[in-house]
Amino acid sequence: MKKNLPISAIAAVLIIMLPGISSMLNAQGVNISYKYPADKAVNYKLTSTMAQIMDIEGQTMQSDVNSAFGCFVRSAGNQNGNLILEVTVDTLGQVTSSPMGGSGGPVRGVKGKSCKIVIAPDGKIVDITGAEGLVYTIDGSGESNLGQTLSDFFPRLPGKVMNAGDTWTYKDSTTTKSASMTMTTIDNAGNKVEGFEKIGDMDCAKIVSTHSGNISMAVQSQGMDIYIKGPYTGTSECFFAVKEGYFVRMTSATLIKGNLDLPSMGMNMPVTIDMKSECVSR
């Protein structure tokens, strides 16, 4: 005789099965590569903070920058085995505060604008010129472009089948440019798939990374050339939805200990830059 199982019994069975499902994912290994959907845009919000501390002849001066960036990302096709992504701006803003005063605010005129970039299945940037063409001005900071935000937006993945506990490394160099700044970063990263977890209703790979390398910046501000260079260290944590093919959450922390050079004033001083960011899908 057929019986209808009560919902509570079904739920109880699912709860019992979940650890088994998770252990199966850990044992079988999965392909951890980007494959954004074309029929549904993924909505992200990125928030970041930066504290810059300079030592000027024994006096400490700190400047703080708070930034926000919201966007929609969807697949726009493939190119030679790489992914073409369409990125549409939702929100963009930056606020700076220092002993000299404050500046910034929402960036106007960019909401709804789109660009296309190309990334490899492991997240490495292949072509970002489309984003570099989306130019805007930040009050108090000068001209910038979306390429500077998207150059490290997508967490790097192994781009192949991995099991829990597997590790990999990479070394990469990126250069981004705008009218007021050129920045080059050399990154050495050690990465590990820590395991698989549920984020909402998605099975996600948890990836933890350690970073080290060097960064150099050339900035033009108020008619002066400013140079910052030095080594950095950092950590990041990413949750990647395996079946869906995109990351759902990432946090990172980076510490730069370098020097700031003002040739026109004959000044060179130590500088520490502490950056933290979080990006989540909504």
PDB file of C-alpha atoms in Angstrom:
ATOM      1  CA  MET A   1       0.000   0.000   0.000  1.00  0.00           C
ATOM      2  CA  LYS A   2       1.361   3.422  -1.017  1.00  0.00           C
ATOM      3  CA  LYS A   3       1.906   5.923   1.785  1.00  0.00           C
ATOM      4  CA  ASN A   4       2.722   9.619   1.624  1.00  0.00           C
ATOM      5  CA  LEU A   5       5.823  10.379   3.658  1.00  0.00           C
ATOM      6  CA  PRO A   6       5.478  13.446   5.893  1.00  0.00           C
ATOM      7  CA  ILE A   7       7.671  16.438   5.011  1.00  0.00           C
ATOM      8  CA  SER A   8       9.438  16.171   8.367  1.00  0.00           C
ATOM      9  CA  ALA A   9      10.585  12.646   7.536  1.00  0.00           C
ATOM     10  CA  ILE A  10      11.919  13.732   4.133  1.00  0.00           C
ATOM     11  CA  ALA A  11      13.777  16.620   5.768  1.00  0.00           C
ATOM     12  CA  ALA A  12      15.261  14.285   8.364  1.00  0.00           C
ATOM     13  CA  VAL A  13      16.570  11.948   5.661  1.00  0.00           C
ATOM     14  CA  LEU A  14      18.098  14.862   3.729  1.00  0.00           C
ATOM     15  CA  ILE A  15      19.851  16.129   6.847  1.00  0.00           C
ATOM     16  CA  ILE A  16      21.334  12.663   7.396  1.00  0.00           C
ATOM     17  CA  MET A  17      22.437  12.443   3.752  1.00  0.00           C
ATOM     18  CA  LEU A  18      24.080  15.887   3.522  1.00  0.00           C
ATOM     19  CA  PRO A  19      27.374  14.868   5.206  1.00  0.00           C
ATOM     20  CA  GLY A  20      27.575  11.932   2.820  1.00  0.00           C
ATOM     21  CA  ILE A  21      27.003  14.161  -0.190  1.00  0.00           C
ATOM     22  CA  SER A  22      29.731  16.522   1.027  1.00  0.00           C
ATOM     23  CA  SER A  23      32.170  13.660   1.584  1.00  0.00           C
ATOM     24  CA  MET A  24      31.433  12.357  -1.930  1.00  0.00           C
ATOM     25  CA  LEU A  25      32.382  15.751  -3.380  1.00  0.00           C
ATOM     26  CA  ASN A  26      35.563  15.720  -1.334  1.00  0.00           C
ATOM     27  CA  ALA A  27      36.459  12.227  -2.547  1.00  0.00           C
ATOM     28  CA  GLN A  28      35.553  12.427  -6.238  1.00  0.00           C
ATOM     29  CA  GLY A  29      37.159  15.725  -7.162  1.00  0.00           C
ATOM     30  CA  VAL A  30      35.529  18.390  -9.301  1.00  0.00           C
ATOM     31  CA  ASN A  31      36.462  20.724 -12.132  1.00  0.00           C
ATOM     32  CA  ILE A  32      37.019  24.145 -10.571  1.00  0.00           C
ATOM     33  CA  SER A  33      36.819  26.466 -13.578  1.00  0.00           C
ATOM     34  CA  TYR A  34      34.809  29.535 -14.566  1.00  0.00           C
ATOM     35  CA  LYS A  35      31.738  29.078 -16.748  1.00  0.00           C
ATOM     36  CA  TYR A  36      29.399  32.004 -16.080  1.00  0.00           C
ATOM     37  CA  PRO A  37      25.804  31.551 -17.292  1.00  0.00           C
ATOM     38  CA  ALA A  38      24.568  33.566 -20.274  1.00  0.00           C
ATOM     39  CA  ASP A  39      20.893  33.572 -19.309  1.00  0.00           C
ATOM     40  CA  LYS A  40      21.342  34.994 -15.800  1.00  0.00           C
ATOM     41  CA  ALA A  41      23.614  37.796 -14.659  1.00  0.00           C
ATOM     42  CA  VAL A  42      25.396  37.344 -11.342  1.00  0.00           C
ATOM     43  CA  ASN A  43      25.066  40.412  -9.115  1.00  0.00           C
ATOM     44  CA  TYR A  44      28.141  41.315  -7.041  1.00  0.00           C
ATOM     45  CA  LYS A  45      28.921  43.924  -4.422  1.00  0.00           C
ATOM     46  CA  LEU A  46      32.561  44.666  -3.589  1.00  0.00           C
ATOM     47  CA  THR A  47      33.489  46.767  -0.566  1.00  0.00           C
ATOM     48  CA  SER A  48      37.062  47.657   0.340  1.00  0.00           C
ATOM     49  CA  THR A  49      39.022  49.724   2.834  1.00  0.00           C
ATOM     50  CA  MET A  50      42.547  51.073   2.648  1.00  0.00           C
ATOM     51  CA  ALA A  51      44.600  52.715   5.385  1.00  0.00           C
ATOM     52  CA  GLN A  52      47.782  54.460   4.197  1.00  0.00           C
ATOM     53  CA  ILE A  53      50.226  55.476   6.916  1.00  0.00           C
ATOM     54  CA  MET A  54      53.237  57.662   6.116  1.00  0.00           C
ATOM     55  CA  ASP A  55      56.152  58.550   8.375  1.00  0.00           C
ATOM     56  CA  ILE A  56      57.121  62.150   7.619  1.00  0.00           C
ATOM     57  CA  GLU A  57      60.255  63.064   9.605  1.00  0.00           C
ATOM     58  CA  GLY A  58      58.993  61.185  12.638  1.00  0.00           C
ATOM     59  CA  GLN A  59      55.391  62.383  12.305  1.00  0.00           C
ATOM     60  CA  THR A  60      52.698  59.865  11.340  1.00  0.00           C
ATOM     61  CA  MET A  61      49.989  60.820   8.852  1.00  0.00           C
ATOM     62  CA  GLN A  62      47.150  58.444   7.979  1.00  0.00           C
ATOM     63  CA  SER A  63      44.739  58.556   5.061  1.00  0.00           C
ATOM     64  CA  ASP A  64      41.724  56.244   4.757  1.00  0.00           C
ATOM     65  CA  VAL A  65      39.873  55.223   1.608  1.00  0.00           C
ATOM     66  CA  ASN A  66      36.515  53.416   1.524  1.00  0.00           C
ATOM     67  CA  SER A  67      35.295  52.081  -1.828  1.00  0.00           C
ATOM     68  CA  ALA A  68      32.196  50.324  -3.140  1.00  0.00           C
ATOM     69  CA  PHE A  69      31.574  48.672  -6.491  1.00  0.00           C
ATOM     70  CA  GLY A  70      28.475  46.803  -7.617  1.00  0.00           C
ATOM     71  CA  CYS A  71      28.085  45.042 -10.942  1.00  0.00           C
ATOM     72  CA  PHE A  72      26.322  42.346 -12.950  1.00  0.00           C
ATOM     73  CA  VAL A  73      28.386  39.672 -14.724  1.00  0.00           C
ATOM     74  CA  ARG A  74      27.193  37.255 -17.384  1.00  0.00           C
ATOM     75  CA  SER A  75      28.712  35.147 -20.156  1.00  0.00           C
ATOM     76  CA  ALA A  76      28.867  36.743 -23.606  1.00  0.00           C
ATOM     77  CA  GLY A  77      30.410  33.756 -25.393  1.00  0.00           C
ATOM     78  CA  ASN A  78      33.790  32.123 -25.834  1.00  0.00           C
ATOM     79  CA  GLN A  79      37.009  33.092 -27.556  1.00  0.00           C
ATOM     80  CA  ASN A  80      39.753  30.537 -28.232  1.00  0.00           C
ATOM     81  CA  GLY A  81      38.814  28.525 -25.148  1.00  0.00           C
ATOM     82  CA  ASN A  82      38.507  31.617 -22.941  1.00  0.00           C
ATOM     83  CA  LEU A  83      35.391  33.302 -21.533  1.00  0.00           C
ATOM     84  CA  ILE A  84      34.000  36.589 -22.812  1.00  0.00           C
ATOM     85  CA  LEU A  85      32.234  38.298 -19.909  1.00  0.00           C
ATOM     86  CA  GLU A  86      29.881  41.258 -20.043  1.00  0.00           C
ATOM     87  CA  VAL A  87      30.191  43.441 -16.946  1.00  0.00           C
ATOM     88  CA  THR A  88      27.499  46.050 -16.235  1.00  0.00           C
ATOM     89  CA  VAL A  89      28.101  48.690 -13.569  1.00  0.00           C
ATOM     90  CA  ASP A  90      25.469  49.004 -10.856  1.00  0.00           C
ATOM     91  CA  THR A  91      27.166  51.207  -8.252  1.00  0.00           C
ATOM     92  CA  LEU A  92      30.584  52.865  -7.926  1.00  0.00           C
ATOM     93  CA  GLY A  93      31.932  55.198  -5.286  1.00  0.00           C
ATOM     94  CA  GLN A  94      34.967  56.148  -3.231  1.00  0.00           C
ATOM     95  CA  VAL A  95      35.469  58.344  -0.161  1.00  0.00           C
ATOM     96  CA  THR A  96      38.879  59.540   1.083  1.00  0.00           C
ATOM     97  CA  SER A  97      39.608  61.112   4.469  1.00  0.00           C
ATOM     98  CA  SER A  98      42.904  62.498   5.744  1.00  0.00           C
ATOM     99  CA  PRO A  99      44.237  65.251   8.038  1.00  0.00           C
ATOM    100  CA  MET A 100      44.068  67.508   4.968  1.00  0.00           C
ATOM    101  CA  GLY A 101      40.319  66.948   4.556  1.00  0.00           C
ATOM    102  CA  GLY A 102      37.979  64.617   2.713  1.00  0.00           C
ATOM    103  CA  SER A 103      36.886  64.032  -0.857  1.00  0.00           C
ATOM    104  CA  GLY A 104      35.022  61.622  -3.096  1.00  0.00           C
ATOM    105  CA  GLY A 105      31.508  60.224  -3.157  1.00  0.00           C
ATOM    106  CA  PRO A 106      29.383  58.359  -5.696  1.00  0.00           C
ATOM    107  CA  VAL A 107      30.710  58.296  -9.257  1.00  0.00           C
ATOM    108  CA  ARG A 108      28.007  59.642 -11.542  1.00  0.00           C
ATOM    109  CA  GLY A 109      27.274  58.704 -15.112  1.00  0.00           C
ATOM    110  CA  VAL A 110      28.490  55.084 -14.989  1.00  0.00           C
ATOM    111  CA  LYS A 111      25.432  53.197 -13.704  1.00  0.00           C
ATOM    112  CA  GLY A 112      24.139  50.882 -16.423  1.00  0.00           C
ATOM    113  CA  LYS A 113      27.259  51.128 -18.595  1.00  0.00           C
ATOM    114  CA  SER A 114      28.717  47.827 -19.824  1.00  0.00           C
ATOM    115  CA  CYS A 115      32.008  46.514 -21.115  1.00  0.00           C
ATOM    116  CA  LYS A 116      33.374  43.165 -22.228  1.00  0.00           C
ATOM    117  CA  ILE A 117      36.512  41.479 -20.950  1.00  0.00           C
ATOM    118  CA  VAL A 118      38.111  38.094 -21.598  1.00  0.00           C
ATOM    119  CA  ILE A 119      39.337  35.735 -18.876  1.00  0.00           C
ATOM    120  CA  ALA A 120      40.834  32.242 -18.985  1.00  0.00           C
ATOM    121  CA  PRO A 121      38.948  29.365 -17.304  1.00  0.00           C
ATOM    122  CA  ASP A 122      41.258  29.803 -14.280  1.00  0.00           C
ATOM    123  CA  GLY A 123      40.421  33.519 -13.995  1.00  0.00           C
ATOM    124  CA  LYS A 124      43.609  34.969 -15.476  1.00  0.00           C
ATOM    125  CA  ILE A 125      42.918  38.180 -17.375  1.00  0.00           C
ATOM    126  CA  VAL A 126      43.377  37.715 -21.130  1.00  0.00           C
ATOM    127  CA  ASP A 127      41.990  41.021 -22.466  1.00  0.00           C
ATOM    128  CA  ILE A 128      40.826  43.924 -20.314  1.00  0.00           C
ATOM    129  CA  THR A 129      40.947  46.720 -22.900  1.00  0.00           C
ATOM    130  CA  GLY A 130      37.135  46.907 -22.978  1.00  0.00           C
ATOM    131  CA  ALA A 131      37.089  47.824 -19.287  1.00  0.00           C
ATOM    132  CA  GLU A 132      39.952  50.288 -19.679  1.00  0.00           C
ATOM    133  CA  GLY A 133      37.782  52.150 -22.177  1.00  0.00           C
ATOM    134  CA  LEU A 134      35.121  52.809 -19.534  1.00  0.00           C
ATOM    135  CA  VAL A 135      36.601  55.992 -18.059  1.00  0.00           C
ATOM    136  CA  TYR A 136      35.313  58.057 -15.130  1.00  0.00           C
ATOM    137  CA  THR A 137      36.505  60.681 -12.659  1.00  0.00           C
ATOM    138  CA  ILE A 138      36.654  60.262  -8.885  1.00  0.00           C
ATOM    139  CA  ASP A 139      36.397  63.520  -6.953  1.00  0.00           C
ATOM    140  CA  GLY A 140      39.767  64.291  -5.385  1.00  0.00           C
ATOM    141  CA  SER A 141      41.535  61.318  -7.027  1.00  0.00           C
ATOM    142  CA  GLY A 142      41.423  62.136 -10.722  1.00  0.00           C
ATOM    143  CA  GLU A 143      40.633  60.015 -13.741  1.00  0.00           C
ATOM    144  CA  SER A 144      40.368  56.243 -13.522  1.00  0.00           C
ATOM    145  CA  ASN A 145      38.839  53.394 -15.494  1.00  0.00           C
ATOM    146  CA  LEU A 146      37.059  50.120 -14.833  1.00  0.00           C
ATOM    147  CA  GLY A 147      40.115  48.099 -15.810  1.00  0.00           C
ATOM    148  CA  GLN A 148      41.790  49.029 -12.525  1.00  0.00           C
ATOM    149  CA  THR A 149      38.881  47.512 -10.588  1.00  0.00           C
ATOM    150  CA  LEU A 150      38.437  44.391 -12.719  1.00  0.00           C
ATOM    151  CA  SER A 151      42.144  43.521 -13.052  1.00  0.00           C
ATOM    152  CA  ASP A 152      42.005  41.508  -9.803  1.00  0.00           C
ATOM    153  CA  PHE A 153      38.232  41.124  -9.407  1.00  0.00           C
ATOM    154  CA  PHE A 154      38.018  37.439 -10.346  1.00  0.00           C
ATOM    155  CA  PRO A 155      39.783  35.066  -7.917  1.00  0.00           C
ATOM    156  CA  ARG A 156      42.299  32.754  -9.551  1.00  0.00           C
ATOM    157  CA  LEU A 157      41.265  29.092  -9.737  1.00  0.00           C
ATOM    158  CA  PRO A 158      43.136  25.870 -10.539  1.00  0.00           C
ATOM    159  CA  GLY A 159      41.169  25.557 -13.805  1.00  0.00           C
ATOM    160  CA  LYS A 160      41.156  21.752 -13.573  1.00  0.00           C
ATOM    161  CA  VAL A 161      39.816  18.818 -11.553  1.00  0.00           C
ATOM    162  CA  MET A 162      40.825  19.058  -7.895  1.00  0.00           C
ATOM    163  CA  ASN A 163      40.177  17.147  -4.678  1.00  0.00           C
ATOM    164  CA  ALA A 164      39.909  18.483  -1.158  1.00  0.00           C
ATOM    165  CA  GLY A 165      43.406  19.069   0.173  1.00  0.00           C
ATOM    166  CA  ASP A 166      44.963  19.589  -3.270  1.00  0.00           C
ATOM    167  CA  THR A 167      47.335  22.542  -3.670  1.00  0.00           C
ATOM    168  CA  TRP A 168      48.774  24.558  -6.545  1.00  0.00           C
ATOM    169  CA  THR A 169      50.875  27.672  -7.065  1.00  0.00           C
ATOM    170  CA  TYR A 170      51.178  30.389  -9.674  1.00  0.00           C
ATOM    171  CA  LYS A 171      53.241  33.477 -10.406  1.00  0.00           C
ATOM    172  CA  ASP A 172      51.651  36.343 -12.287  1.00  0.00           C
ATOM    173  CA  SER A 173      52.404  39.922 -13.281  1.00  0.00           C
ATOM    174  CA  THR A 174      49.749  42.521 -14.090  1.00  0.00           C
ATOM    175  CA  THR A 175      49.929  46.161 -15.139  1.00  0.00           C
ATOM    176  CA  THR A 176      46.993  48.562 -15.088  1.00  0.00           C
ATOM    177  CA  LYS A 177      46.986  52.118 -16.405  1.00  0.00           C
ATOM    178  CA  SER A 178      44.861  55.234 -16.226  1.00  0.00           C
ATOM    179  CA  ALA A 179      45.525  58.887 -17.002  1.00  0.00           C
ATOM    180  CA  SER A 180      46.729  59.491 -13.431  1.00  0.00           C
ATOM    181  CA  MET A 181      48.263  56.149 -12.352  1.00  0.00           C
ATOM    182  CA  THR A 182      50.216  53.133 -13.568  1.00  0.00           C
ATOM    183  CA  MET A 183      50.470  50.119 -11.262  1.00  0.00           C
ATOM    184  CA  THR A 184      52.421  46.885 -11.703  1.00  0.00           C
ATOM    185  CA  THR A 185      51.953  43.919  -9.387  1.00  0.00           C
ATOM    186  CA  ILE A 186      54.008  40.715  -9.236  1.00  0.00           C
ATOM    187  CA  ASP A 187      52.108  38.027  -7.337  1.00  0.00           C
ATOM    188  CA  ASN A 188      53.379  34.687  -6.017  1.00  0.00           C
ATOM    189  CA  ALA A 189      50.471  32.655  -4.680  1.00  0.00           C
ATOM    190  CA  GLY A 190      50.117  29.367  -2.833  1.00  0.00           C
ATOM    191  CA  ASN A 191      46.593  27.942  -2.983  1.00  0.00           C
ATOM    192  CA  LYS A 192      44.701  25.074  -1.385  1.00  0.00           C
ATOM    193  CA  VAL A 193      41.248  23.531  -1.839  1.00  0.00           C
ATOM    194  CA  GLU A 194      40.311  23.222   1.835  1.00  0.00           C
ATOM    195  CA  GLY A 195      37.099  21.339   1.158  1.00  0.00           C
ATOM    196  CA  PHE A 196      33.511  21.708  -0.005  1.00  0.00           C
ATOM    197  CA  GLU A 197      30.726  23.583   1.773  1.00  0.00           C
ATOM    198  CA  LYS A 198      27.137  24.652   1.187  1.00  0.00           C
ATOM    199  CA  ILE A 199      26.547  28.355   0.558  1.00  0.00           C
ATOM    200  CA  GLY A 200      22.781  28.696   0.334  1.00  0.00           C
ATOM    201  CA  ASP A 201      21.719  25.909  -2.010  1.00  0.00           C
ATOM    202  CA  MET A 202      25.037  25.763  -3.895  1.00  0.00           C
ATOM    203  CA  ASP A 203      27.892  23.282  -3.415  1.00  0.00           C
ATOM    204  CA  CYS A 204      31.031  25.395  -3.169  1.00  0.00           C
ATOM    205  CA  ALA A 205      34.751  24.717  -3.141  1.00  0.00           C
ATOM    206  CA  LYS A 206      36.517  26.621  -0.377  1.00  0.00           C
ATOM    207  CA  ILE A 207      39.877  27.932  -1.597  1.00  0.00           C
ATOM    208  CA  VAL A 208      42.416  29.609   0.681  1.00  0.00           C
ATOM    209  CA  SER A 209      45.483  31.418  -0.640  1.00  0.00           C
ATOM    210  CA  THR A 210      48.604  33.168   0.597  1.00  0.00           C
ATOM    211  CA  HIS A 211      50.213  35.898  -1.493  1.00  0.00           C
ATOM    212  CA  SER A 212      53.561  37.649  -1.610  1.00  0.00           C
ATOM    213  CA  GLY A 213      55.298  39.803  -4.154  1.00  0.00           C
ATOM    214  CA  ASN A 214      56.099  43.374  -5.112  1.00  0.00           C
ATOM    215  CA  ILE A 215      54.033  46.342  -6.154  1.00  0.00           C
ATOM    216  CA  SER A 216      55.029  49.617  -7.825  1.00  0.00           C
ATOM    217  CA  MET A 217      52.836  52.654  -8.511  1.00  0.00           C
ATOM    218  CA  ALA A 218      53.483  55.853 -10.415  1.00  0.00           C
ATOM    219  CA  VAL A 219      50.870  58.506  -9.626  1.00  0.00           C
ATOM    220  CA  GLN A 220      50.377  62.051 -10.922  1.00  0.00           C
ATOM    221  CA  SER A 221      48.577  64.268  -8.426  1.00  0.00           C
ATOM    222  CA  GLN A 222      48.328  68.051  -8.284  1.00  0.00           C
ATOM    223  CA  GLY A 223      51.127  68.386 -10.834  1.00  0.00           C
ATOM    224  CA  MET A 224      53.532  66.156  -8.881  1.00  0.00           C
ATOM    225  CA  ASP A 225      54.941  62.728  -9.669  1.00  0.00           C
ATOM    226  CA  ILE A 226      54.573  60.269  -6.780  1.00  0.00           C
ATOM    227  CA  TYR A 227      56.173  56.811  -6.720  1.00  0.00           C
ATOM    228  CA  ILE A 228      55.328  54.003  -4.315  1.00  0.00           C
ATOM    229  CA  LYS A 229      57.057  50.644  -4.358  1.00  0.00           C
ATOM    230  CA  GLY A 230      57.689  47.779  -1.985  1.00  0.00           C
ATOM    231  CA  PRO A 231      56.946  44.176  -1.034  1.00  0.00           C
ATOM    232  CA  TYR A 232      53.580  42.943   0.123  1.00  0.00           C
ATOM    233  CA  THR A 233      51.993  39.917   1.786  1.00  0.00           C
ATOM    234  CA  GLY A 234      48.371  38.855   1.819  1.00  0.00           C
ATOM    235  CA  THR A 235      45.738  36.191   2.312  1.00  0.00           C
ATOM    236  CA  SER A 236      42.451  35.453   0.561  1.00  0.00           C
ATOM    237  CA  GLU A 237      39.513  33.077   0.898  1.00  0.00           C
ATOM    238  CA  CYS A 238      37.127  32.211  -1.916  1.00  0.00           C
ATOM    239  CA  PHE A 239      33.950  30.156  -2.144  1.00  0.00           C
ATOM    240  CA  PHE A 240      33.350  28.929  -5.695  1.00  0.00           C
ATOM    241  CA  ALA A 241      30.032  27.418  -6.823  1.00  0.00           C
ATOM    242  CA  VAL A 242      31.234  24.331  -8.698  1.00  0.00           C
ATOM    243  CA  LYS A 243      28.131  23.496 -10.742  1.00  0.00           C
ATOM    244  CA  GLU A 244      27.215  27.116 -11.501  1.00  0.00           C
ATOM    245  CA  GLY A 245      30.768  28.070 -12.473  1.00  0.00           C
ATOM    246  CA  TYR A 246      31.313  31.345 -10.585  1.00  0.00           C
ATOM    247  CA  PHE A 247      32.547  32.594  -7.223  1.00  0.00           C
ATOM    248  CA  VAL A 248      29.948  33.578  -4.647  1.00  0.00           C
ATOM    249  CA  ARG A 249      32.133  35.115  -1.946  1.00  0.00           C
ATOM    250  CA  MET A 250      35.702  36.317  -1.552  1.00  0.00           C
ATOM    251  CA  THR A 251      37.586  38.097   1.220  1.00  0.00           C
ATOM    252  CA  SER A 252      41.166  39.335   1.108  1.00  0.00           C
ATOM    253  CA  ALA A 253      43.705  41.220   3.194  1.00  0.00           C
ATOM    254  CA  THR A 254      46.929  42.771   1.865  1.00  0.00           C
ATOM    255  CA  LEU A 255      49.746  44.608   3.642  1.00  0.00           C
ATOM    256  CA  ILE A 256      52.308  46.696   1.729  1.00  0.00           C
ATOM    257  CA  LYS A 257      55.448  47.979   3.445  1.00  0.00           C
ATOM    258  CA  GLY A 258      57.333  50.204   1.056  1.00  0.00           C
ATOM    259  CA  ASN A 259      58.614  53.675   0.290  1.00  0.00           C
ATOM    260  CA  LEU A 260      56.968  56.790  -1.121  1.00  0.00           C
ATOM    261  CA  ASP A 261      59.163  58.985  -3.275  1.00  0.00           C
ATOM    262  CA  LEU A 262      58.461  62.656  -4.136  1.00  0.00           C
ATOM    263  CA  PRO A 263      61.328  63.643  -6.490  1.00  0.00           C
ATOM    264  CA  SER A 264      60.133  67.252  -6.937  1.00  0.00           C
ATOM    265  CA  MET A 265      60.372  67.817  -3.182  1.00  0.00           C
ATOM    266  CA  GLY A 266      63.443  65.654  -2.615  1.00  0.00           C
ATOM    267  CA  MET A 267      61.511  63.488  -0.156  1.00  0.00           C
ATOM    268  CA  ASN A 268      61.515  59.727   0.405  1.00  0.00           C
ATOM    269  CA  MET A 269      59.595  58.246   3.295  1.00  0.00           C
ATOM    270  CA  PRO A 270      58.357  54.891   4.604  1.00  0.00           C
ATOM    271  CA  VAL A 271      54.740  54.044   3.837  1.00  0.00           C
ATOM    272  CA  THR A 272      52.471  51.237   5.012  1.00  0.00           C
ATOM    273  CA  ILE A 273      49.273  50.392   3.142  1.00  0.00           C
ATOM    274  CA  ASP A 274      46.746  48.047   4.753  1.00  0.00           C
ATOM    275  CA  MET A 275      43.943  46.879   2.436  1.00  0.00           C
ATOM    276  CA  LYS A 276      40.928  44.677   3.119  1.00  0.00           C
ATOM    277  CA  SER A 277      38.073  43.716   0.801  1.00  0.00           C
ATOM    278  CA  GLU A 278      34.980  41.561   0.607  1.00  0.00           C
ATOM    279  CA  CYS A 279      33.005  40.643  -2.504  1.00  0.00           C
ATOM    280  CA  VAL A 280      29.694  38.758  -2.316  1.00  0.00           C
ATOM    281  CA  SER A 281      27.089  37.719  -4.847  1.00  0.00           C
ATOM    282  CA  ARG A 282      23.533  38.803  -4.141  1.00  0.00           C
TER     283      ARG A 282
END
